[in-house]
């Protein structure tokens, strides 16, 4: 290799090391870009319907978002907090009830297999046993401790500063998206800037389509969960339905977590209700996966399931909980980059050159 090539390689490695050291800031920047794309999508919808200039459309979009936030903060959040506190108190009680049911099932299995209720499954029953010396208010203290941890996590100063940073950057990007895109293009070689502009537009279109689709899908999941829980007579319907809709944003992990709380509440009422809740949520997730999502996202870039799961694991390991929340938009952009840059611009021309040679 020549001196210039060695110098370029060293510069590339140094850039990779720098990006790795700045990964926490980069994930916050990407969160700001995702939020800015959501605002730009709303601005585009307003301009399409009423035909106003972009600054006025942006102002109307911000007023609409502010109105929605105020309504949610005054109407939805207070009852949700009360019901969510009750949910946290129900989970340890449901766990104790589940252990009791499992011990009873093991005793029945011992009776059938060994002819006595204290057969060779004692070691497993002792593992599932609940000590009789537990303080009577331990479950309440566990729930109160969990609520306290949630409150502490929500009041961390670092989290507030990061949120303000993301909101501020997203507003600046949403005000002048074209200017920031053109500034980013200056970092690319001049011969590739036109093509890179097309790739960035494709990423933005895919992100907008994904956000609209996820919003519609989450609303449908929340409504279906509310209907199903109401039919089954499960308590705390509003909190469970809202959790189902919110956690639907996180694929694979979110739907599983959303099932724990209504099953806990149903188990304390009747064991068959917990099984009915599980079946109901499985049906809802299948409807969401095979009916709702294909219907609302038929124009969107279809994500490969393997890529989605890999992205969740990889970005969670790299960026923590925020990486899990942003795994799907990151996967959307990654799939566009792999398709347009790696495959279309690099590998396909390389294949043609090999065939001609």
Coordinates of C-alpha atoms in Angstrom, one line a residue:
X1 CA 0.0 0.0 0.0
X2 CA 1.1 3.5 -0.8
X3 CA 1.6 6.2 1.8
X4 CA -1.7 7.9 0.9
X5 CA -3.6 4.7 1.2
X6 CA -2.1 4.0 4.7
X7 CA -3.0 7.5 5.7
X8 CA -6.6 7.0 4.5
X9 CA -6.8 3.7 6.4
X10 CA -5.5 5.4 9.6
X11 CA -8.0 8.2 9.2
X12 CA -10.9 5.7 8.7
X13 CA -9.9 3.8 11.8
X14 CA -9.6 7.0 13.8
X15 CA -13.1 8.1 12.6
X16 CA -14.5 4.7 13.7
X17 CA -12.9 5.1 17.2
X18 CA -14.3 8.6 17.5
X19 CA -17.8 7.5 16.5
X20 CA -17.7 4.7 19.0
X21 CA -16.7 7.1 21.8
X22 CA -19.6 9.4 20.8
X23 CA -22.2 6.7 20.4
X24 CA -24.3 8.0 23.3
X25 CA -24.5 11.4 21.7
X26 CA -25.2 9.9 18.3
X27 CA -28.2 7.9 19.5
X28 CA -29.6 11.1 21.0
X29 CA -29.1 12.8 17.6
X30 CA -30.9 10.0 15.9
X31 CA -33.8 10.2 18.3
X32 CA -34.0 13.9 17.5
X33 CA -34.0 13.1 13.8
X34 CA -36.8 10.6 14.3
X35 CA -38.9 13.2 16.2
X36 CA -38.1 15.8 13.5
X37 CA -39.3 13.4 10.9
X38 CA -42.6 12.9 12.8
X39 CA -43.0 16.7 12.8
X40 CA -42.2 16.9 9.1
X41 CA -44.7 14.2 8.4
X42 CA -47.4 16.1 10.3
X43 CA -46.4 19.4 8.6
X44 CA -46.6 17.7 5.2
X45 CA -50.1 16.4 6.0
X46 CA -51.2 19.9 7.0
X47 CA -49.8 21.5 3.9
X48 CA -51.4 18.9 1.7
X49 CA -54.9 19.5 3.2
X50 CA -55.1 23.3 3.7
X51 CA -52.3 24.5 1.4
X52 CA -50.4 26.9 3.7
X53 CA -46.8 27.9 3.7
X54 CA -44.3 25.7 5.5
X55 CA -43.7 28.0 8.5
X56 CA -47.4 28.4 9.1
X57 CA -47.9 24.6 8.8
X58 CA -45.1 24.0 11.3
X59 CA -46.7 26.4 13.7
X60 CA -50.0 24.7 13.4
X61 CA -48.3 21.3 13.9
X62 CA -46.6 22.5 17.1
X63 CA -49.9 23.9 18.4
X64 CA -51.7 20.6 17.6
X65 CA -48.9 18.6 19.4
X66 CA -49.1 21.0 22.4
X67 CA -52.9 20.6 22.5
X68 CA -52.6 16.8 22.4
X69 CA -49.9 16.8 25.1
X70 CA -52.1 19.0 27.4
X71 CA -55.1 16.8 26.9
X72 CA -53.1 13.6 27.6
X73 CA -51.5 15.2 30.7
X74 CA -54.8 16.4 32.2
X75 CA -57.2 13.6 31.1
X76 CA -55.3 10.4 30.4
X77 CA -52.2 10.5 32.7
X78 CA -53.9 11.0 36.1
X79 CA -56.2 7.9 35.9
X80 CA -53.5 5.9 34.2
X81 CA -51.0 6.6 37.1
X82 CA -53.6 5.5 39.7
X83 CA -54.4 2.3 37.8
X84 CA -50.7 1.7 37.0
X85 CA -49.9 2.0 40.7
X86 CA -52.6 -0.6 41.4
X87 CA -51.1 -2.8 38.6
X88 CA -47.7 -2.7 40.3
X89 CA -49.3 -3.8 43.6
X90 CA -51.1 -6.7 41.8
X91 CA -48.0 -8.3 40.2
X92 CA -46.3 -9.6 43.4
X93 CA -49.7 -10.9 44.7
X94 CA -50.3 -12.6 41.4
X95 CA -46.8 -14.2 41.6
X96 CA -47.6 -15.6 45.0
X97 CA -50.9 -16.9 43.7
X98 CA -49.1 -18.5 40.7
X99 CA -46.6 -20.3 43.0
X100 CA -49.5 -21.6 45.0
X101 CA -51.3 -23.0 42.0
X102 CA -48.0 -24.6 40.8
X103 CA -47.6 -26.3 44.1
X104 CA -51.1 -27.6 44.0
X105 CA -50.5 -28.9 40.5
X106 CA -47.4 -30.7 41.6
X107 CA -49.2 -32.3 44.5
X108 CA -51.8 -33.6 42.1
X109 CA -49.1 -34.9 39.8
X110 CA -47.5 -36.7 42.8
X111 CA -50.8 -38.2 43.8
X112 CA -51.3 -39.6 40.3
X113 CA -47.8 -40.9 39.7
X114 CA -46.7 -42.0 43.2
X115 CA -50.0 -42.5 44.9
X116 CA -49.2 -39.9 47.6
X117 CA -49.1 -36.2 47.7
X118 CA -45.6 -35.9 49.0
X119 CA -43.8 -38.0 46.4
X120 CA -40.3 -37.5 44.9
X121 CA -41.3 -34.0 43.7
X122 CA -40.7 -32.5 47.1
X123 CA -37.5 -30.8 46.0
X124 CA -39.4 -28.9 43.3
X125 CA -42.3 -28.0 45.6
X126 CA -39.9 -26.6 48.2
X127 CA -38.4 -24.4 45.5
X128 CA -41.9 -23.0 44.7
X129 CA -42.8 -22.7 48.4
X130 CA -43.7 -19.3 49.9
X131 CA -42.3 -18.9 53.4
X132 CA -44.9 -18.6 56.2
X133 CA -42.9 -15.9 58.0
X134 CA -43.3 -13.2 55.4
X135 CA -44.5 -10.0 56.9
X136 CA -48.1 -9.3 56.1
X137 CA -47.3 -6.0 54.3
X138 CA -44.4 -7.3 52.3
X139 CA -46.3 -7.4 49.1
X140 CA -47.4 -3.8 49.6
X141 CA -43.9 -2.7 50.4
X142 CA -42.6 -4.4 47.2
X143 CA -45.2 -2.6 45.1
X144 CA -44.4 0.7 46.9
X145 CA -40.7 0.1 46.3
X146 CA -41.3 -0.5 42.6
X147 CA -43.4 2.7 42.4
X148 CA -40.6 4.6 44.1
X149 CA -38.0 3.3 41.6
X150 CA -40.2 4.4 38.7
X151 CA -40.6 7.9 40.3
X152 CA -36.8 8.2 40.9
X153 CA -36.1 7.1 37.3
X154 CA -38.6 9.7 35.9
X155 CA -37.0 12.5 37.9
X156 CA -33.4 12.0 36.9
X157 CA -31.8 15.3 35.9
X158 CA -29.7 13.7 33.2
X159 CA -32.8 12.2 31.6
X160 CA -34.5 15.6 31.6
X161 CA -31.5 17.3 30.0
X162 CA -31.3 14.6 27.3
X163 CA -35.0 15.1 26.6
X164 CA -34.6 18.8 26.3
X165 CA -31.7 18.3 23.9
X166 CA -33.6 15.9 21.7
X167 CA -36.7 18.2 21.6
X168 CA -34.6 21.3 20.8
X169 CA -32.6 19.6 18.0
X170 CA -35.7 18.1 16.5
X171 CA -37.4 21.5 16.4
X172 CA -34.4 23.0 14.7
X173 CA -34.2 20.2 12.1
X174 CA -38.0 20.3 11.5
X175 CA -37.7 24.1 10.8
X176 CA -35.1 23.6 8.1
X177 CA -34.8 19.9 7.1
X178 CA -33.4 20.7 3.6
X179 CA -30.7 22.9 5.0
X180 CA -29.5 20.2 7.4
X181 CA -29.7 17.5 4.8
X182 CA -27.5 19.6 2.4
X183 CA -25.0 20.3 5.1
X184 CA -24.7 16.6 5.8
X185 CA -24.2 15.9 2.1
X186 CA -21.0 18.1 2.2
X187 CA -19.3 15.4 4.2
X188 CA -19.7 13.0 1.2
X189 CA -17.4 13.0 -1.9
X190 CA -18.7 15.4 -4.6
X191 CA -19.3 12.6 -7.2
X192 CA -21.7 10.7 -4.7
X193 CA -23.7 13.7 -3.3
X194 CA -26.5 13.5 -5.8
X195 CA -27.0 9.7 -5.1
X196 CA -26.6 10.1 -1.4
X197 CA -29.4 12.8 -1.5
X198 CA -31.7 10.2 -3.0
X199 CA -30.8 7.7 -0.3
X200 CA -31.5 10.2 2.5
X201 CA -34.8 11.0 0.9
X202 CA -35.6 7.3 0.8
X203 CA -34.7 6.9 4.5
X204 CA -36.9 9.9 5.4
X205 CA -39.9 8.4 3.4
X206 CA -39.4 5.0 5.0
X207 CA -39.3 6.6 8.5
X208 CA -42.4 8.6 7.8
X209 CA -44.3 5.6 6.6
X210 CA -43.2 3.5 9.5
X211 CA -44.3 6.2 12.1
X212 CA -47.7 6.5 10.6
X213 CA -48.1 2.8 10.4
X214 CA -47.0 2.2 14.0
X215 CA -49.3 4.9 15.3
X216 CA -52.3 3.4 13.6
X217 CA -51.3 -0.1 14.6
X218 CA -50.8 0.9 18.3
X219 CA -54.2 2.6 18.5
X220 CA -55.8 -0.5 17.0
X221 CA -54.0 -2.8 19.5
X222 CA -55.0 -0.6 22.4
X223 CA -58.7 -0.6 21.4
X224 CA -58.7 -4.3 20.8
X225 CA -57.1 -4.9 24.2
X226 CA -59.7 -2.7 25.9
X227 CA -62.6 -4.5 24.2
X228 CA -61.1 -7.9 25.0
X229 CA -60.5 -7.1 28.7
X230 CA -63.9 -5.5 29.1
X231 CA -65.6 -8.6 27.7
X232 CA -63.6 -10.9 30.0
X233 CA -64.4 -8.6 33.0
X234 CA -60.8 -7.9 33.9
X235 CA -60.1 -4.9 36.1
X236 CA -58.0 -1.9 35.3
X237 CA -58.9 -1.9 31.6
X238 CA -57.7 1.6 30.8
X239 CA -54.2 1.1 32.1
X240 CA -53.7 -2.3 30.5
X241 CA -55.1 -1.1 27.2
X242 CA -52.8 2.0 27.2
X243 CA -49.8 -0.2 28.1
X244 CA -50.7 -2.6 25.2
X245 CA -50.8 0.3 22.7
X246 CA -47.6 1.9 24.0
X247 CA -45.5 -1.3 24.2
X248 CA -46.7 -2.3 20.8
X249 CA -44.1 0.2 19.5
X250 CA -41.3 -2.2 20.7
X251 CA -41.6 -5.4 18.5
X252 CA -41.2 -8.8 20.1
X253 CA -40.4 -7.5 23.6
X254 CA -43.2 -5.0 24.0
X255 CA -46.2 -7.3 23.4
X256 CA -44.8 -9.9 25.8
X257 CA -44.4 -7.3 28.5
X258 CA -47.9 -5.9 27.9
X259 CA -49.4 -9.4 28.6
X260 CA -47.9 -9.7 32.1
X261 CA -50.0 -7.0 33.8
X262 CA -53.5 -8.0 32.7
X263 CA -52.7 -11.7 33.3
X264 CA -51.6 -10.8 36.9
X265 CA -54.9 -8.9 37.5
X266 CA -56.9 -11.8 36.0
X267 CA -55.1 -14.5 37.9
X268 CA -56.1 -12.9 41.2
X269 CA -59.7 -13.0 40.1
X270 CA -59.9 -16.5 38.5
X271 CA -57.1 -18.7 37.0
X272 CA -59.1 -19.3 33.9
X273 CA -59.3 -15.6 33.2
X274 CA -55.5 -15.4 33.1
X275 CA -55.5 -18.1 30.4
X276 CA -58.3 -16.3 28.6
X277 CA -56.3 -13.0 28.7
X278 CA -53.3 -14.8 27.2
X279 CA -55.3 -16.3 24.4
X280 CA -56.9 -12.8 23.7
X281 CA -53.6 -11.1 23.5
X282 CA -52.2 -13.8 21.2
X283 CA -55.2 -13.3 18.9
X284 CA -54.7 -9.5 19.0
X285 CA -51.0 -9.8 18.2
X286 CA -51.8 -12.1 15.3
X287 CA -54.4 -9.7 14.0
X288 CA -51.8 -6.9 14.3
X289 CA -49.1 -8.8 12.5
X290 CA -51.1 -10.3 9.7
X291 CA -54.1 -8.0 9.2
X292 CA -53.6 -4.5 10.6
X293 CA -49.9 -3.9 9.9
X294 CA -50.0 -5.2 6.2
X295 CA -53.1 -3.0 5.6
X296 CA -51.6 0.2 7.0
X297 CA -48.0 -0.3 5.8
X298 CA -48.5 -1.7 2.3
X299 CA -46.5 1.2 0.9
X300 CA -43.8 1.0 3.6
X301 CA -40.5 -0.7 3.3
X302 CA -41.1 -4.2 4.6
X303 CA -38.7 -5.1 7.4
X304 CA -37.2 -8.6 7.5
X305 CA -38.1 -10.3 10.8
X306 CA -34.5 -11.5 11.2
X307 CA -33.1 -8.0 10.7
X308 CA -35.6 -6.6 13.2
X309 CA -34.7 -9.1 15.9
X310 CA -31.0 -8.7 15.3
X311 CA -31.3 -4.9 15.3
X312 CA -33.1 -5.0 18.7
X313 CA -30.3 -7.2 20.2
X314 CA -27.4 -5.2 18.7
X315 CA -28.7 -1.7 19.4
X316 CA -29.7 -2.6 22.9
X317 CA -26.2 -3.9 23.6
X318 CA -24.7 -0.8 22.0
X319 CA -27.0 2.0 23.3
X320 CA -28.9 0.5 26.2
X321 CA -32.7 1.0 26.7
X322 CA -32.8 3.9 24.2
X323 CA -31.3 1.6 21.6
X324 CA -34.2 -0.8 22.2
X325 CA -36.8 2.0 21.7
X326 CA -35.1 3.2 18.5
X327 CA -34.2 -0.3 17.2
X328 CA -37.0 -0.3 14.6
X329 CA -36.4 3.1 13.1
X330 CA -32.7 2.3 13.1
X331 CA -33.5 -1.0 11.3
X332 CA -35.6 0.9 8.8
X333 CA -32.7 3.2 7.9
X334 CA -30.2 0.4 8.0
X335 CA -32.3 -1.7 5.5
X336 CA -32.5 1.3 3.1
X337 CA -28.8 1.9 3.3
X338 CA -28.0 -1.8 2.8
X339 CA -30.3 -2.0 -0.2
X340 CA -29.4 1.3 -1.9
X341 CA -25.7 1.8 -1.0
X342 CA -24.2 -1.6 -0.3
X343 CA -26.2 -3.7 -2.8
X344 CA -27.2 -1.3 -5.5
X345 CA -24.2 1.0 -5.6
X346 CA -21.3 -1.3 -4.6
X347 CA -22.0 -5.0 -5.0
X348 CA -24.1 -4.8 -8.2
X349 CA -21.5 -2.8 -10.2
X350 CA -18.8 -5.1 -8.8
X351 CA -20.7 -8.2 -10.1
X352 CA -21.0 -6.6 -13.6
X353 CA -17.3 -5.8 -13.7
X354 CA -16.4 -9.3 -12.8
X355 CA -18.7 -10.7 -15.5
X356 CA -17.2 -8.4 -18.2
X357 CA -13.7 -9.3 -17.1

